[in-house]
Every structure is written in structure tokens, then in C-alpha cells.
């Protein structure tokens, strides 16, 4: 089976490296195998490996007209021209393997339908959680199950930043700068830190687990840029950890999708997933809770998932993503979380009584009230019982109007 | 695709339950599906589910002569007649799905060769780590990799016992009795506690990861029955955890296979895997370290893996275990570990100097010496640098002969 590769950046170069290193190894184990025939890029200078054994082209459409090529691998990222490349490849009767979470999250249903029409496969293990096998196992090993929820840490950049904040008590901006220096965060880190990367990935996990087509605009998404050193210190003192978590689950016959930071107890399995590691929990009605952990990013780990998809096609053993059908989406306003609300407050005797009155008026239960600091640094920290998003928003509006509230200093969900 | 099931015990009943609950769900997603046509047992009374929709038979050979049946599922366990059932089924041209680790560890190569001769599949995801997908991912998602090591906690009974010992400071025998009451340990628990169950499983993991045929007799195996409350207390005081670990890895172009308890730091990912949970690490040259966690036993989780194999066959997308070839085995005597040796000793001033002399004579490095207790309870606890098994054995013989050594109270490996 001949393969054409578009994009020789970090992941594309990783794919070349794996091919040159391990081809003989996997050919020894299987009659049918895959040959990387052609590579395509506008500029091959980013790839540190010798490409002379491959056809090299600047014209991606030339891969589509080559009748020998059965698989097109799209590794350029971004929405366009990647979407067009994938669509035209499928229309040309080529299987497509991609790591492009954005295109799939936004256009997944149309592209999967196009693949089905043209009787080819569109595979995307590499688009979620790097080297960790999770799309294929959900389609194959977990098929006997009705999956109930999928959630976890699916963005390495934010996990690295949060890990460093916990270790150093440093502020978000300082740690972000360090992550950029180390190459763990991009020059424009907004997609990672605002949660959009996690959003795309949870859409793909939901599509695979539940065969649902969701619109990315409808998902509850909060990033980590508002998290302060004070939030981290509060968590550290209590043996807790703040993680950016993405979640998809059935709730009242509708799909609940959310991406936001959450405070976890130190004993929670996700609390130990640090640095650029990713971890995905899958809960099925027969298998119970399963946890898949590993490197969520990086050229070689991601390219390992790319080759897994190619070799599955070569061995005619590719997993299949069932057709996506529309699913009712659980409304953001009704999603329930427990919140920890930190208020900067003026000093007055009746502070706790005043706060309790406002919470009671909004029918928000209080789990814990702690008065911390004094004078200028006086704070009131209140943990709520499970509360709907809509009610929480109205509570915060009311709190902001109280004469004893100087500022709403932080609002974080806690527990999973 | 029609299926015949042999054995309606705990796992077999789980398979019936899953089929009756989720068949409509998985049929909605796939054109080809699997029908459970016949069940076979000597006594159906152990199965709590209604079997009237299936053909019922006491004669397993009748499944082999039924031309409609393409898959035989063997879930009776034990060596015979299970081995004969599997072999004759393969010879009759039936695919076989089994959870039988003992038969596969002892006769895997012969049975896989028989499957290849008859152009059928022999699948065994359910034989290792219950519901956790690990055999199929190694054969498919991780195929681009050269796997370097596979290790983890693969026996739920011993993990439950060790977890309870850490929580309660209770002795092995008391906790074993509790585990038997709760159904987590069998009436004859020797296969679990002596490490043979873990041994069979690591042989299957090694066969899958490295395509090597190993003889179970050649593996270093130690169980947990010698672990005392004193060992647990020592570990607890230091924030460490004792786990029964099974490991397979390349070492100097040979396969190193071992099963034994080991002291882990509390921060090690395996330290948090408690109760009947299992966890398997796989290290590949491209994907890096991956961790798979979940329920390692129980009827329904194990049956989930059984149905995963059946549905893979029905969808003509079954993973393939590459043919097993003989591999050089790394000799037990040369395997290297760090040891923590607890000696009951007489009181004398020069105790540490005497001990250091014996260790130096055997060229065993000392990492730490701690003198604990006093009088009758006097102990010397010595942690070594990495030491070969053979040298450790000769050191222990020499220590036993020292006049100041009353007893070698405990020897445990530490670190992974």
C-alpha cells in the first residue's frame, strides 16, 4: 500500500523518522505493509531527515492523481487548505489519515460522510492525545460497551503550565513564558490556554464514543488564563491540584460537553498526570472505568499514532467510526458543578452572615466558608454545593453589587 | 457470524449478560454482527441469566460439527480439557476466543501455529488484565513501535491483599481470609499468591509484544506469601508501597522475564493502583511510556474483552499476533535488582561494621544501613545497590552463617 504524506513539519518529520527506523521491523511481521512513496511540502528544509528516497513535490494534488497512492496523510494542521486536501483526497478514492483536530471537530460529519460515500476510511487516532491509543480502542476493544463518559487531560501545554504553577507558586504569565522558551507552548498560545485545543479533542472523543455530531460553538469552554498564583496556593495548602479537564457524557438523554479547569483532590488519578502527559478516562457499562495515559504531544509520539492508522489500513484491519448522528446537547446553563468562589472583601463583623444571606437568596448551598487574610488582603472563600451554571452566574452578579465585596477574585469548579 | 460458547461460569455468564443487554446497541452501528447461537456446559445452573434463546448442549464437540458456528469461545479455564477444546476447534476451522491464560502460556506457540495452519484466528484479549485493552492495542495501535518493555500489576487478588495490608497493618493470612470472604480470592489461592497467574499473563504479554515463545519454567517468580506486616510497616513509614509486579523487557538482546513483589516510592504511578485494579505499562521506541489501567478481573469486565474479540472477527478487523519465534532468555542468576534486606540481629557494638564487611566481601554495594529496635527486637535493615540474583543468593547464605545474625527476616526488591 503506497502512502503520500502532506506536511513535513514536526509530526511529518516524526513520521519519516519512524518509517526509516522501523519499516524493516514491521515488515518482518506482516505480509502486507505500507510504503511511503511521496512527500509534499512547500519547503522541505524543516525536515531534518533524508528525503531523497521519496518522490518530493510541492503540489499536493499530484498525490491524488497518482493511482499507486492509496493513502493520503494530512499533517499540515489548521483549517484551510487542510479541509480541502482531506475532502478532495476522499473524493479521489484515497484513504485519509490525519492529526488535524480542528478540521475534524468543525467538519467531521461532512468528511466522514464523504469517506463513506467514496468507500474509503478517514482515520484520526493522532488527532487526540498523541501516542495514546484511544480512538481505535473505543471503536474496537470497547465496542461491546455502551460508553457512558469520556473525560481527561488532553492538552499538554496547559498541563505543563499548571504543573509548573503548582511546583513554583509562580504566576501564569511567567510560567507561560518558560513554556514558550522550552517549546511546550506556541508563540501564539491562545488555542491551548483558552481551551480550544481541548474543545476540538473532546468533540472528536464524543464523536467516537457516542457517534454524535456536535457543534463546537455549543460547548462550555473556559481556559486557564484567569488562574492566579493565589488559586494555586489555595489548592496546594489543601493537597489539591488544578487541572484543565475536558469531558463528554450522557446526561438525561443528552450529550453534556465541557472544558474547564477544575480543582481535584490529590488522590484523584488525574492529579498525578503531570507535565505534558495526557490521560483519558473512559467509562463503559461493561468494562467499568478505564484509564489511558501517555505523551499527549510531540512529533514522534503523534507520528506513532499516524503509522498505526496507516498499518491498520495496510492490513485491512482499520477500525471504523460509526456514522455521526445529531444528538441533543445538554444546555450550558443547566450544567451542574460545585464552585469555590474567592471574594476580596472589606472588613466587617457580619461578613459571613451577609454572604450566607446572598447565597441563600439565590438558593445556592454552602459547603464551606473560610475567612482569610485581613485588612487590605481580606478574603472570603466559599465552596458551594452542586449548582447550575445559570444560577452561579446570577449569584456572581449579585455578589459583585454587595458593598462589602471589593472584587470577585476567582471562581473555580471543584471535584469530578 | 455465529458463536458457540463453552462455559457459563462467572465470565461466561458475563458474556451472556452483555450479549442480551447490548446486542441491539452494537447491531445499530455495524452491518455485520455476531449471534450467540449455542452455549455448552455440564451444568447450566451457575448462570443466573435466561439461556432459552440459545441452543444448549453438554457436548462441546457438537459446536465443532455445526457448520453455522464460526467462532468457539472457551471460558472454562484450567489446562485440560480446555487445551483440547481449543486445539480441536482450530482444527475444525473455527476461530477461537479464550480467556485461558494458563493454556496459552503453556501451549501458546503450538496453538497459534495451529490457528495459522487452519487459517483462523486465536484471540485472547480477555486472558490478560480483564477489561483493559492491551493485547489488541499492542498488535495494532502500537505496531509502528519496537516495544522495549511491558510491565505492571496484572493480578487483582494479590493487589487487593497488598492494598488491605497497607491500609490495616494486618498480616498476610488475616487479609487473605478477608479476600476469600469477599470473593476476591479463591478457596485455593495459591496460583494468585505464588505469582503463577501473573507469570502466565506476563508470558502472554511478552508473546504479544516481542513475538517470543518462552517456557514458563524459566521465569523468575516469587509470590507475596512471605510478606509480613513488618515489611508493610517499614514501607508505610517511608511513604512506600509494596506491589506484585510482572515484567518483560529486552536486556542485552535477550528476553528478561520476572514476577516478584517490589517496593515502590509512593509517587510511582503503579503505587496508586489499588484493590482489584490492574495497570500495564508499555514502553515503545516511538510512543514512549503508555499506561493502561482498569478492572483486571470480574465476570462482566472480562466478558467485555471476550466480546471485543468476537466483534473484531465479525467485522473482519481482528488484530493478529505475529508468529512466535524462540528468543534467548536472560538468565535468572544475572538479573539485577536493588534489595532491602532485614536481619534480626544480636546486640553488639560492631554490628554495622560486621555487616559492611560481609557485603564488601561479596562485592554488594550498600545504599543505606538502618539499625532498628533493640534487645530481642534488634534489626539491621540494609538497602543494596543494584545486585545480581546469584550474588544476592550467596550473600544471603553468608549472612545466615554470621554469629550476629539470628534470622534473615525479609528480603524485598525495591524500585523499577
GROMACS .gro file of C-alpha atoms in nm, chain A residues 17-18 21-22 25-27 29-30 32-33 125 131-134 136-137 140-148 209 211 277 285-295 300-309 311-312 315-320 322-323, chain B residues 17-18 21-22 25-27 29-30 32-33 125 131-134 136-137 140-148 209 211 277 285-295 300-309 311-312 315-320 322-323:
model
  122
   17UNK     CA    1   1.186   0.907   1.121
   18UNK     CA    2   0.964   0.617   1.232
   21UNK     CA    3   1.382   0.334   1.165
   22UNK     CA    4   1.113   0.066   1.199
   25UNK     CA    5   1.085  -0.440   1.186
   26UNK     CA    6   0.718  -0.425   1.095
   27UNK     CA    7   0.769  -0.576   0.750
   29UNK     CA    8   0.586  -0.938   1.100
   30UNK     CA    9   0.333  -0.892   0.826
   32UNK     CA   10   0.116  -0.665   0.367
   33UNK     CA   11   0.291  -0.346   0.452
  125UNK     CA   12  -0.602   0.845   1.611
  131UNK     CA   13   0.062   0.842   2.110
  132UNK     CA   14  -0.212   0.721   2.344
  133UNK     CA   15  -0.438   0.471   2.168
  134UNK     CA   16  -0.790   0.588   2.249
  136UNK     CA   17  -0.907   0.285   1.796
  137UNK     CA   18  -0.974   0.111   2.130
  140UNK     CA   19  -1.281  -0.186   1.863
  141UNK     CA   20  -1.185  -0.308   2.211
  142UNK     CA   21  -1.469  -0.117   2.377
  143UNK     CA   22  -1.734  -0.185   2.113
  144UNK     CA   23  -1.924  -0.433   2.331
  145UNK     CA   24  -1.992  -0.143   2.567
  146UNK     CA   25  -2.231   0.145   2.578
  147UNK     CA   26  -1.990   0.420   2.668
  148UNK     CA   27  -2.121   0.649   2.941
  209UNK     CA   28  -1.766   0.729   2.179
  211UNK     CA   29  -2.141   0.880   1.734
  277UNK     CA   30   0.136   1.389   2.983
  285UNK     CA   31  -2.134  -0.019   3.103
  286UNK     CA   32  -1.940  -0.349   3.090
  287UNK     CA   33  -1.572  -0.259   3.118
  288UNK     CA   34  -1.612  -0.008   3.402
  289UNK     CA   35  -1.356   0.273   3.428
  290UNK     CA   36  -1.050   0.252   3.205
  291UNK     CA   37  -0.761   0.497   3.209
  292UNK     CA   38  -0.523   0.555   2.918
  293UNK     CA   39  -0.211   0.762   2.989
  294UNK     CA   40   0.092   0.874   2.792
  295UNK     CA   41   0.262   1.152   2.598
  300UNK     CA   42   0.741   1.108   1.733
  301UNK     CA   43   0.459   1.001   1.968
  302UNK     CA   44   0.198   1.164   1.744
  303UNK     CA   45   0.356   1.010   1.434
  304UNK     CA   46   0.338   0.669   1.606
  305UNK     CA   47  -0.040   0.708   1.603
  306UNK     CA   48  -0.029   0.817   1.236
  307UNK     CA   49   0.158   0.498   1.138
  308UNK     CA   50  -0.079   0.287   1.349
  309UNK     CA   51  -0.364   0.410   1.130
  311UNK     CA   52  -0.065  -0.001   0.906
  312UNK     CA   53  -0.424  -0.080   1.005
  315UNK     CA   54  -0.360  -0.488   0.697
  316UNK     CA   55  -0.728  -0.428   0.610
  317UNK     CA   56  -0.797  -0.415   0.983
  318UNK     CA   57  -0.882  -0.048   1.027
  319UNK     CA   58  -1.127   0.050   1.299
  320UNK     CA   59  -1.442   0.220   1.182
  322UNK     CA   60  -1.976   0.472   1.315
  323UNK     CA   61  -2.175   0.737   1.123
  433UNK     CA   62  -2.539  -1.066   3.012
  434UNK     CA   63  -2.350  -0.833   2.777
  437UNK     CA   64  -2.804  -0.608   2.712
  438UNK     CA   65  -2.601  -0.453   2.428
  441UNK     CA   66  -2.677  -0.124   2.050
  442UNK     CA   67  -2.386  -0.268   1.856
  443UNK     CA   68  -2.605  -0.401   1.575
  445UNK     CA   69  -2.362   0.058   1.438
  446UNK     CA   70  -2.243  -0.217   1.210
  448UNK     CA   71  -2.201  -0.740   1.023
  449UNK     CA   72  -2.261  -0.862   1.369
  541UNK     CA   73  -0.759  -1.017   2.497
  547UNK     CA   74  -1.140  -0.535   3.054
  548UNK     CA   75  -0.823  -0.338   2.986
  549UNK     CA   76  -0.743  -0.337   2.615
  550UNK     CA   77  -0.375  -0.427   2.597
  552UNK     CA   78  -0.518  -0.566   2.075
  553UNK     CA   79  -0.350  -0.221   2.113
  556UNK     CA   80  -0.246  -0.267   1.621
  557UNK     CA   81  -0.210   0.081   1.773
  558UNK     CA   82   0.149   0.015   1.882
  559UNK     CA   83   0.260  -0.177   1.571
  560UNK     CA   84   0.474   0.111   1.442
  561UNK     CA   85   0.689   0.069   1.754
  562UNK     CA   86   0.959  -0.165   1.862
  563UNK     CA   87   0.834  -0.242   2.210
  564UNK     CA   88   1.106  -0.227   2.473
  625UNK     CA   89   0.489  -0.755   2.246
  627UNK     CA   90   0.667  -1.245   1.942
  693UNK     CA   91  -0.737  -0.274   3.967
  701UNK     CA   92   1.062   0.339   2.086
  702UNK     CA   93   0.821   0.589   1.924
  703UNK     CA   94   0.522   0.617   2.159
  704UNK     CA   95   0.725   0.642   2.480
  705UNK     CA   96   0.561   0.519   2.803
  706UNK     CA   97   0.193   0.432   2.790
  707UNK     CA   98  -0.014   0.324   3.088
  708UNK     CA   99  -0.338   0.124   3.063
  709UNK     CA  100  -0.546   0.093   3.382
  710UNK     CA  101  -0.874  -0.065   3.475
  711UNK     CA  102  -1.054  -0.359   3.633
  716UNK     CA  103  -1.851  -0.854   3.315
  717UNK     CA  104  -1.521  -0.668   3.254
  718UNK     CA  105  -1.352  -0.987   3.131
  719UNK     CA  106  -1.653  -1.071   2.915
  720UNK     CA  107  -1.629  -0.722   2.763
  721UNK     CA  108  -1.286  -0.824   2.630
  722UNK     CA  109  -1.430  -1.155   2.504
  723UNK     CA  110  -1.697  -0.974   2.301
  724UNK     CA  111  -1.438  -0.725   2.172
  725UNK     CA  112  -1.254  -1.018   2.015
  727UNK     CA  113  -1.690  -0.841   1.723
  728UNK     CA  114  -1.344  -0.786   1.572
  731UNK     CA  115  -1.607  -0.716   1.134
  732UNK     CA  116  -1.307  -0.888   0.972
  733UNK     CA  117  -1.087  -0.646   1.165
  734UNK     CA  118  -0.924  -0.879   1.414
  735UNK     CA  119  -0.575  -0.799   1.534
  736UNK     CA  120  -0.309  -1.058   1.457
  738UNK     CA  121   0.268  -1.235   1.486
  739UNK     CA  122   0.415  -1.588   1.481
   0.00000   0.00000   0.00000
